[in-house]
mmCIF file of C-alpha atoms and ligand atoms in Angstrom:
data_model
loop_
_atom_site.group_PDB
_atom_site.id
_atom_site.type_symbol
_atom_site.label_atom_id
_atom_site.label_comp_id
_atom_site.label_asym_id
_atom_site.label_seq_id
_atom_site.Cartn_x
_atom_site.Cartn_y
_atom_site.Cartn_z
ATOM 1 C CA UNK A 1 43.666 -110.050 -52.133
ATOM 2 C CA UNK A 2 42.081 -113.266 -53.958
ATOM 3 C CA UNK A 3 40.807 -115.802 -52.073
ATOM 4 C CA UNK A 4 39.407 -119.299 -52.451
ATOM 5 C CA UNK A 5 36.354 -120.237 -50.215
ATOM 6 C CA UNK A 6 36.042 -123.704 -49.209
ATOM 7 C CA UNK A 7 32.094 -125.286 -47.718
ATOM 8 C CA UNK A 8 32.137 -128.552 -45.569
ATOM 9 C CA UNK A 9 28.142 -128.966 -45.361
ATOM 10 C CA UNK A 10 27.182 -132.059 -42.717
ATOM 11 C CA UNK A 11 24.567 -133.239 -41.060
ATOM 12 C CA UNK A 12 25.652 -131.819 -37.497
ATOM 13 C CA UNK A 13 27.888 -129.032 -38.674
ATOM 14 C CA UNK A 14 28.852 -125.986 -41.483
ATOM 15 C CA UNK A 15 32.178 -124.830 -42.103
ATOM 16 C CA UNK A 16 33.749 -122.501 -44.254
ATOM 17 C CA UNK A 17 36.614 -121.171 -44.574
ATOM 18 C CA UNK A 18 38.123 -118.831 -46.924
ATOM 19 C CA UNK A 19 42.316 -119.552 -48.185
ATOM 20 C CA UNK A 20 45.105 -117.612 -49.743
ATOM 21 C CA UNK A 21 46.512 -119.132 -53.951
ATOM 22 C CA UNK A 22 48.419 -121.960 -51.480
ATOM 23 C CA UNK A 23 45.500 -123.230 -49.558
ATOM 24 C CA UNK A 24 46.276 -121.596 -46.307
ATOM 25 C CA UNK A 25 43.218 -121.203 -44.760
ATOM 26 C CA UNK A 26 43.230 -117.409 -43.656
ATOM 27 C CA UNK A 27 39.759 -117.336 -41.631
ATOM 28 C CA UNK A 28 37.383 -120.278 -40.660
ATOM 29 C CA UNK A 29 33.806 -119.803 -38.912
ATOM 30 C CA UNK A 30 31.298 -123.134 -38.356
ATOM 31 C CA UNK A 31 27.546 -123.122 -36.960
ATOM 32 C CA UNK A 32 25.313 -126.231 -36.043
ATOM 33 C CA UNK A 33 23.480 -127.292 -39.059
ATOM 34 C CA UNK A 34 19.825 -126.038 -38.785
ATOM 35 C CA UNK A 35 16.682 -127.961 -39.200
ATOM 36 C CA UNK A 36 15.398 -125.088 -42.586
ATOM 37 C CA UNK A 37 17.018 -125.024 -45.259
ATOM 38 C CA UNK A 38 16.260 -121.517 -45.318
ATOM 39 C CA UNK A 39 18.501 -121.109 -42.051
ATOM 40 C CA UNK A 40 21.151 -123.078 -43.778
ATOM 41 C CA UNK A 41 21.496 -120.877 -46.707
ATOM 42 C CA UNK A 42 21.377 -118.107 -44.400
ATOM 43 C CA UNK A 43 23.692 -118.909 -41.949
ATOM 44 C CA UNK A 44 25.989 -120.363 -45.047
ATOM 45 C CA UNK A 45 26.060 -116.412 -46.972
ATOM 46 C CA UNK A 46 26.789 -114.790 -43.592
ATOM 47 C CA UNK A 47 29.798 -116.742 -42.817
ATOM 48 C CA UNK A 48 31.128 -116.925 -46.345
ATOM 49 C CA UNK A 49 30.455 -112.769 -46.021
ATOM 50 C CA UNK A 50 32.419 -113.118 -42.593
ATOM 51 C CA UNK A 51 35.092 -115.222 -43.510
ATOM 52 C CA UNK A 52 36.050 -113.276 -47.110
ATOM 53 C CA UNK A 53 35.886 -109.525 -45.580
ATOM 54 C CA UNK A 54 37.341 -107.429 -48.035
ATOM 55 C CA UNK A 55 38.668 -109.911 -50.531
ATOM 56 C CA UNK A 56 37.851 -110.921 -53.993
ATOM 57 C CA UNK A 57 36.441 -114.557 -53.879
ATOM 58 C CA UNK A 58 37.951 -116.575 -56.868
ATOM 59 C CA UNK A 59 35.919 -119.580 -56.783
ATOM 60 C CA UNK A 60 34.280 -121.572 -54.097
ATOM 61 C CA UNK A 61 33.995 -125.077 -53.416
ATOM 62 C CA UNK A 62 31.578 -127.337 -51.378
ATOM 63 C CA UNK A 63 31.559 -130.967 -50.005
ATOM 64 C CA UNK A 64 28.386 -132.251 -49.166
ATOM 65 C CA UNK A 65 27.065 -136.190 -48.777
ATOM 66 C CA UNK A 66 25.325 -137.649 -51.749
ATOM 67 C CA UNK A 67 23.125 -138.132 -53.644
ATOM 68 C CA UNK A 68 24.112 -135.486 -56.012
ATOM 69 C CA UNK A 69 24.422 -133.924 -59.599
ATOM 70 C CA UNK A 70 27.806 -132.610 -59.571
ATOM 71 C CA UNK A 71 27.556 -131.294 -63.193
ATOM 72 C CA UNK A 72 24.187 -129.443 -62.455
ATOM 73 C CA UNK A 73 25.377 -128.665 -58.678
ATOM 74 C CA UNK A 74 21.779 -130.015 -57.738
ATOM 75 C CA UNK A 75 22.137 -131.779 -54.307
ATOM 76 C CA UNK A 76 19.767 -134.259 -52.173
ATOM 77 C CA UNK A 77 21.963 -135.334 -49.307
ATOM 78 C CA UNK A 78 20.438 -138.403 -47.881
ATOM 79 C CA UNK A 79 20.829 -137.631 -44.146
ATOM 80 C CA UNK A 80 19.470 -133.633 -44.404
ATOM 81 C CA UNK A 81 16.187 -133.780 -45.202
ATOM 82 C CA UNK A 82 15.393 -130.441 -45.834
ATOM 83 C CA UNK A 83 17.993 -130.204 -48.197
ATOM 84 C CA UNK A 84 16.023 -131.888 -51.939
ATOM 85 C CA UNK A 85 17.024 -131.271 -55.178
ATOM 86 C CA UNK A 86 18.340 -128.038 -54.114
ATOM 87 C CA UNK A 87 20.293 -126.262 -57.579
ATOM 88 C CA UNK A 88 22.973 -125.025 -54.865
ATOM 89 C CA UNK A 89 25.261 -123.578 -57.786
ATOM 90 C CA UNK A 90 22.727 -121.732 -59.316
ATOM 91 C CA UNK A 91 21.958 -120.486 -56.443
ATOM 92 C CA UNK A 92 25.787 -119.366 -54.908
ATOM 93 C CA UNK A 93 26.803 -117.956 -58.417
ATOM 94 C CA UNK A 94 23.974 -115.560 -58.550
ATOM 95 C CA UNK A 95 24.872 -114.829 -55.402
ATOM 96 C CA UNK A 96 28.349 -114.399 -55.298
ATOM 97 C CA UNK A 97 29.379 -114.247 -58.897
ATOM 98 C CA UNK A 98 32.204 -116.508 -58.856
ATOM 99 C CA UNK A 99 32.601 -120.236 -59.971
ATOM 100 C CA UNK A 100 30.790 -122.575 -57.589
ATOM 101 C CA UNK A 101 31.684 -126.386 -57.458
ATOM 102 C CA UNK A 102 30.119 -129.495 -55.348
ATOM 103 C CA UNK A 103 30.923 -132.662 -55.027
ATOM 104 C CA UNK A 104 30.024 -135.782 -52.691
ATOM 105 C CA UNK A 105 31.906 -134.868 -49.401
ATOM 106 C CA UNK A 106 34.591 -138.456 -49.959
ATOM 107 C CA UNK A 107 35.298 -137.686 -53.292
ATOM 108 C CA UNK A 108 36.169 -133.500 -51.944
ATOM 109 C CA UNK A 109 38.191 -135.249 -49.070
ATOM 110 C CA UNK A 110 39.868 -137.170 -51.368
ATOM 111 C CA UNK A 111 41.160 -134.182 -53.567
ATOM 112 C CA UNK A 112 41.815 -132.811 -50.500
ATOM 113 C CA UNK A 113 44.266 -135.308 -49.291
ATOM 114 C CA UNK A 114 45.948 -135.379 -52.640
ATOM 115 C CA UNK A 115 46.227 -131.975 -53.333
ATOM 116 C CA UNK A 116 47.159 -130.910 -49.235
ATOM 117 C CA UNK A 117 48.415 -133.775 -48.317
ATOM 118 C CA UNK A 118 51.478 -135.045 -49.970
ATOM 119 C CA UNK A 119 49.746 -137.826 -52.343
ATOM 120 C CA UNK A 120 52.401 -137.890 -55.070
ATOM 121 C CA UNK A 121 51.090 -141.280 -57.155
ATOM 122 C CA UNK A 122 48.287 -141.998 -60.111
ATOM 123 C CA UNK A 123 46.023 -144.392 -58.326
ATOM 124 C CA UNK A 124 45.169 -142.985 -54.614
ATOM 125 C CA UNK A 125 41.859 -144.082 -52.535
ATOM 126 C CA UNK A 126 40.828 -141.596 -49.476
ATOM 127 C CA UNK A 127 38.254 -143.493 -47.007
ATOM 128 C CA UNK A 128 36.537 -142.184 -44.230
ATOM 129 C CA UNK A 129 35.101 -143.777 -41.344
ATOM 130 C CA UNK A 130 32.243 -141.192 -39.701
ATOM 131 C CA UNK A 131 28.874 -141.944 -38.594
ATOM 132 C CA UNK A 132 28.673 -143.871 -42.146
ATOM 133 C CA UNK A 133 31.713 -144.816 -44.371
ATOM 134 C CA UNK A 134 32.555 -144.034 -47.598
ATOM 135 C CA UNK A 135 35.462 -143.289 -50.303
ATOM 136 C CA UNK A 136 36.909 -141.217 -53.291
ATOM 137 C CA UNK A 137 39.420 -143.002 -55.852
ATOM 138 C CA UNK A 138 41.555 -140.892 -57.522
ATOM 139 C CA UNK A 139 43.489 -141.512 -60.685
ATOM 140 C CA UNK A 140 46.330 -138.977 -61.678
ATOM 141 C CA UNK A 141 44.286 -136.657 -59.174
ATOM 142 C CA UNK A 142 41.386 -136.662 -61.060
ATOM 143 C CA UNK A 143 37.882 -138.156 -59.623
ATOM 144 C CA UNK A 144 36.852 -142.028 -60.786
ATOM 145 C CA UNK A 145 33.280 -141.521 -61.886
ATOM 146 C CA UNK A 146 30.663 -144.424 -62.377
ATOM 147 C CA UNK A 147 27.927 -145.241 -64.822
ATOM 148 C CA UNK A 148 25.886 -141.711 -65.404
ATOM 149 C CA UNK A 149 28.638 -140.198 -63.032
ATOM 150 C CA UNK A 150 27.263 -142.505 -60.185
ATOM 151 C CA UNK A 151 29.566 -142.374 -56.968
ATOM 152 C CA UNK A 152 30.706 -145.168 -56.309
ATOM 153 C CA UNK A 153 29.701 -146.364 -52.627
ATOM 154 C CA UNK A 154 32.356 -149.008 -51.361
ATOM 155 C CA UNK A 155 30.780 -148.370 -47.405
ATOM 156 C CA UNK A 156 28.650 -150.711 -49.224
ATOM 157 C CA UNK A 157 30.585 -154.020 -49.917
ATOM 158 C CA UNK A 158 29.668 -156.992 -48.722
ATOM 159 C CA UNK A 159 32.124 -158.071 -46.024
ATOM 160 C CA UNK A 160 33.318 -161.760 -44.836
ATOM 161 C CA UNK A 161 32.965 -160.108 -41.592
ATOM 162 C CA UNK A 162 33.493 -161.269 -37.551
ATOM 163 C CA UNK A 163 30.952 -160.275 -35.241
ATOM 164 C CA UNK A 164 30.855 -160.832 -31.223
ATOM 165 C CA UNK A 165 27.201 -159.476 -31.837
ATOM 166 C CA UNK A 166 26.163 -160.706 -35.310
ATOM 167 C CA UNK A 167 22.474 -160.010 -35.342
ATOM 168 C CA UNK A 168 23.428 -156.318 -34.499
ATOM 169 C CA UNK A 169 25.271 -156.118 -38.011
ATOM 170 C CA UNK A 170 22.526 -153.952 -40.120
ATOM 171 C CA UNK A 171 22.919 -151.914 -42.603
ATOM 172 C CA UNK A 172 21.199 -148.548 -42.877
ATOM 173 C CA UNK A 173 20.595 -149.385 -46.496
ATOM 174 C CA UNK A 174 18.919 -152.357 -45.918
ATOM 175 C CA UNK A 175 21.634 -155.192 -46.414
ATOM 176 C CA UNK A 176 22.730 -157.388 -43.665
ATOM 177 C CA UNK A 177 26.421 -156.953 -44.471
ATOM 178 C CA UNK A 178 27.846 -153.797 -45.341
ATOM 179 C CA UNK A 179 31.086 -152.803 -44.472
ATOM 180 C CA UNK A 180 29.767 -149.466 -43.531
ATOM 181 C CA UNK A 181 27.263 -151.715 -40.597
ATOM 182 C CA UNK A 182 30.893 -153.093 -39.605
ATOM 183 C CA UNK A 183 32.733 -149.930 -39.484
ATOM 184 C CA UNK A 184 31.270 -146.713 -39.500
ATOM 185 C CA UNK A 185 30.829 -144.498 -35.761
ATOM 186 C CA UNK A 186 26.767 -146.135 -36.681
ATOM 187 C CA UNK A 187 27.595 -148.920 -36.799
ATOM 188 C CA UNK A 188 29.939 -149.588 -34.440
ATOM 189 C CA UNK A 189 26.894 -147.923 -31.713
ATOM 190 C CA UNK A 190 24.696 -150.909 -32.992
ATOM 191 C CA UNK A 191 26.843 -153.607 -32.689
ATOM 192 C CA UNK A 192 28.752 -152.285 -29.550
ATOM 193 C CA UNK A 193 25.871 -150.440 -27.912
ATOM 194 C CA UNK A 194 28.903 -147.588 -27.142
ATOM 195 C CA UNK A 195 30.444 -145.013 -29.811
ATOM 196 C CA UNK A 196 34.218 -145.734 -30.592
ATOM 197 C CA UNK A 197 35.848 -143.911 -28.610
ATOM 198 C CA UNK A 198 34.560 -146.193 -25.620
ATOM 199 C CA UNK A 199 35.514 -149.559 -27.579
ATOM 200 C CA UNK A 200 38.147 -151.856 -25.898
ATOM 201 C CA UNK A 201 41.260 -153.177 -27.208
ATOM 202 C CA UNK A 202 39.556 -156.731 -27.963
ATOM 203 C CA UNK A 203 36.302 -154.659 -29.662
ATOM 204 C CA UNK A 204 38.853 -152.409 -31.524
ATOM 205 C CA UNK A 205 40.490 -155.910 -33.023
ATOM 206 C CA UNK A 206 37.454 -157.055 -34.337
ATOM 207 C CA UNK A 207 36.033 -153.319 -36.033
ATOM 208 C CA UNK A 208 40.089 -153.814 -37.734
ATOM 209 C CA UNK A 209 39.846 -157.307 -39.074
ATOM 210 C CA UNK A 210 36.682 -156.094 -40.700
ATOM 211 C CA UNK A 211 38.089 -152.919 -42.044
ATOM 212 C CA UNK A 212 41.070 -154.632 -43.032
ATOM 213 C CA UNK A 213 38.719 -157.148 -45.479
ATOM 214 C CA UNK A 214 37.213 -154.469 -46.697
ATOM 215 C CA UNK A 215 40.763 -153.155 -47.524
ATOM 216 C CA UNK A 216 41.709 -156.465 -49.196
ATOM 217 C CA UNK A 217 38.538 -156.480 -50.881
ATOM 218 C CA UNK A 218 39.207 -152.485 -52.162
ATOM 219 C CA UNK A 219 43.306 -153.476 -53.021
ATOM 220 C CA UNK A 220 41.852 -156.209 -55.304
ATOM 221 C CA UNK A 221 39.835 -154.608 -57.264
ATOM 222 C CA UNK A 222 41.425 -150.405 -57.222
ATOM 223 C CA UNK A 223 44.837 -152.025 -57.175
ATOM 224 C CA UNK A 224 45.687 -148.671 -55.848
ATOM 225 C CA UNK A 225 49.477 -147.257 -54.782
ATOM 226 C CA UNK A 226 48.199 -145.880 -51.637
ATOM 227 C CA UNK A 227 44.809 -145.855 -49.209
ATOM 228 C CA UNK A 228 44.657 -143.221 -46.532
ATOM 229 C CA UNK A 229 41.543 -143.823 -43.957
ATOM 230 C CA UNK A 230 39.895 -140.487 -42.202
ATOM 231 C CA UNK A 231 37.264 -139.174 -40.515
ATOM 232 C CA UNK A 232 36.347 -139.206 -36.173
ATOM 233 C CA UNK A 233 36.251 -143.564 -36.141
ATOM 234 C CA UNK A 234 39.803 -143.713 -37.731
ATOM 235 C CA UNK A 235 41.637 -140.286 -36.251
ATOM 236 C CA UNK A 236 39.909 -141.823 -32.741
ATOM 237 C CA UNK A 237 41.489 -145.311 -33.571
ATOM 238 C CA UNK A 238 44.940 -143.989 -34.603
ATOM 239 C CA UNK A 239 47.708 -145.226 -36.076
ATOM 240 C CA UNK A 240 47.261 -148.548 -33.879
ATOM 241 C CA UNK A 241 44.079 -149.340 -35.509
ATOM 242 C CA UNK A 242 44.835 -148.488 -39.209
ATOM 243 C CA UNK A 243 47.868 -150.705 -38.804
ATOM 244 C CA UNK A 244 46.396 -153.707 -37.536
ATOM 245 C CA UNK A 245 43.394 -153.105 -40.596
ATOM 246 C CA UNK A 246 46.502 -153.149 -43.120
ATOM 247 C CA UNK A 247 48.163 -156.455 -41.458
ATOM 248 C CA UNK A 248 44.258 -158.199 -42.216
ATOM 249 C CA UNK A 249 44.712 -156.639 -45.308
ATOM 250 C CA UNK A 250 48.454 -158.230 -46.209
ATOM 251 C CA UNK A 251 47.266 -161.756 -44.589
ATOM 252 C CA UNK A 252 44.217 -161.897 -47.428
ATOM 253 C CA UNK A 253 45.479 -160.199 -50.242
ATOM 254 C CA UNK A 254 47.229 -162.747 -52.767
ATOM 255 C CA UNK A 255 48.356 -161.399 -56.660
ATOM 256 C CA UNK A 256 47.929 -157.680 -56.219
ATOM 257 C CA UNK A 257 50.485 -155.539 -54.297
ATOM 258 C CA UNK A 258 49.443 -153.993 -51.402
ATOM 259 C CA UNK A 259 48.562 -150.513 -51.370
ATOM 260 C CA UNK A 260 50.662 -148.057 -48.890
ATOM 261 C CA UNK A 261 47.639 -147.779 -46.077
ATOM 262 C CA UNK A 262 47.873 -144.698 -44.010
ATOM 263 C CA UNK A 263 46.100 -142.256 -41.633
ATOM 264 C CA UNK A 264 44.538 -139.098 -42.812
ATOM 265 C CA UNK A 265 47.544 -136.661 -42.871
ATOM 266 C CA UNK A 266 44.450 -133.745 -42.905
ATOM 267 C CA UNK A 267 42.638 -135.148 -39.839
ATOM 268 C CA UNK A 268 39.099 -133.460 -39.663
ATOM 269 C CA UNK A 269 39.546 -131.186 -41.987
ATOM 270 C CA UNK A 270 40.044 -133.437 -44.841
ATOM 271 C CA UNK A 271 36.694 -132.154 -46.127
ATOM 272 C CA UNK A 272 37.129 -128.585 -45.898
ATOM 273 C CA UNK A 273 40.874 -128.451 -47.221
ATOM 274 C CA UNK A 274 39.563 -130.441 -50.020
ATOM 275 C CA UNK A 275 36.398 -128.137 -50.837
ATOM 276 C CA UNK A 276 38.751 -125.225 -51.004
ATOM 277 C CA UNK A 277 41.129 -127.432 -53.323
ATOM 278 C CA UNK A 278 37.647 -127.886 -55.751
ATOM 279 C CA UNK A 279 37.337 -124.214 -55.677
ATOM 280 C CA UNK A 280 40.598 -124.109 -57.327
ATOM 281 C CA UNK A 281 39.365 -124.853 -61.161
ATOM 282 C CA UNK A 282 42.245 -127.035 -62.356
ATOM 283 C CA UNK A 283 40.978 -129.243 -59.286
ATOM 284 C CA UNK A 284 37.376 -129.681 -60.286
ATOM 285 C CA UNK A 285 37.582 -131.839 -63.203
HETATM 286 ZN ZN1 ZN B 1 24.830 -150.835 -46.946
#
């Protein structure tokens, strides 16, 4: 049968998996991400090999973190250092002689969400809270693209932020008030000296009043119909914690509507579902 084949490529962790014309994923396989990009590719071809068997692949899709050329499919991503400039679709279509398409992992998780989970409206935004932060805006499903296809980074807004610990609020990219510093399962260990799964109920308030200006901030510009919020900090914070975020959100926002502002309905697999939704070519655009 035809199958799609779908790459989540992190920082700590590969996964593929390969999915009937519907999206069902039919096999999965994931590995710890190496330190060689040799291994990588390796490790990458054997489970794609594994996870297609006998099938015909179709097309394949990857998420991985930016920087990247998404027309080229050249790809630097900032936290895997052995991965520069690597022209990763040249390299799978020789391989594999079948479409290839990447994309920066929030704008794949975005598709991903639309396409898999339910998103029915033009103007959607798909955030996810991780070890950094970042988002995908989608209008009528397709991607919002910046100046010379730039992603656009909204981790990195400045935020009118609280802080029990303000000198702790530090941005990896050098600013002193990113919403990512505020946020993100990085940040959160800075300020908090704990991951977030350890936060308490007061700490959890304050990481939601600053996600929910950055919401504000992201509803007044995007005037989107609907934000959904993903990835380990927000699936670990639950429905309690995106809730309180939208209330912040209500309380600041005057003259736009609010957006609909929901968990992930993909949970950590947002990135993968979507990569297998880019491998589909109508979603790839
Ligand atoms: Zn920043």
């Amino acid at each position: 049968m035809a199958v799609f084949v779908g790459l989540d490529i992190g920082g700590t962790k590969i996964m593929v998996a390969a999915a009937d014309r519907e999206g069902n994923i039919l096999r999965r396989a994931r590995i710890a991400t190496a330190s060689s990009l040799e291994e990588d590719l390796s490790n990458i071809h054997n489970m794609i090999t594994e996870v297609v068997m006998e099938d015909e692949i179709m097309g394949i899709g990857a998420a991985i973190g930016g920087p990247l050329d998404w027309e080229q499919g050249i790809v630097s991503p900032l936290h895997q250092p052995a991965w520069r400039n690597v022209p990763l679709k040249a390299m799978m279509e020789s391989k594999w002689n079948c479409p290839f398409h990447v994309d920066v992992d929030t704008n794949v998780a975005a598709v991903g969400e639309y396409r898999w989970g339910g998103i029915a409206v033009g103007r959607f935004l798909y955030l996810t809270l991780s070890t950094g932060m970042g988002g995908g805006f989608l209008v009528d499903g397709k991607i919002y693209r910046g100046k010379d296809s730039a992603h656009p980074e909204v981790g990195h807004q400045s935020i009118h932020f609280r802080s029990s610990n303000p000198s702790a609020v530090q941005c990896e990219c050098g600013a002193p008030d990113c919403l990512e510093a505020l946020v993100s399962g990085n940040g959160i260990r800075r300020i908090y000296g704990k991951s977030a799964e350890n936060l308490s109920p007061e700490e959890w308030v304050e990481v939601a009043y600053n996600l929910g200006q950055g919401l504000r901030n992201m509803a007044a510009l995007y005037a989107p119909d609907v934000i959904r919020i993903g990835g380990g900090v927000a699936v670990g914070g639950r429905e309690n914690f995106i809730q309180a975020a939208r209330k912040i959100m209500e309380e600041h926002l005057k003259l736009v509507p609010a957006p609909q502002v929901e968990l992930s309905r993909l949970g950590y697999d947002t990135a993968l579902r979507g990569a297998i939704a880019v491998a589909f070519p109508e979603n790839n655009r």
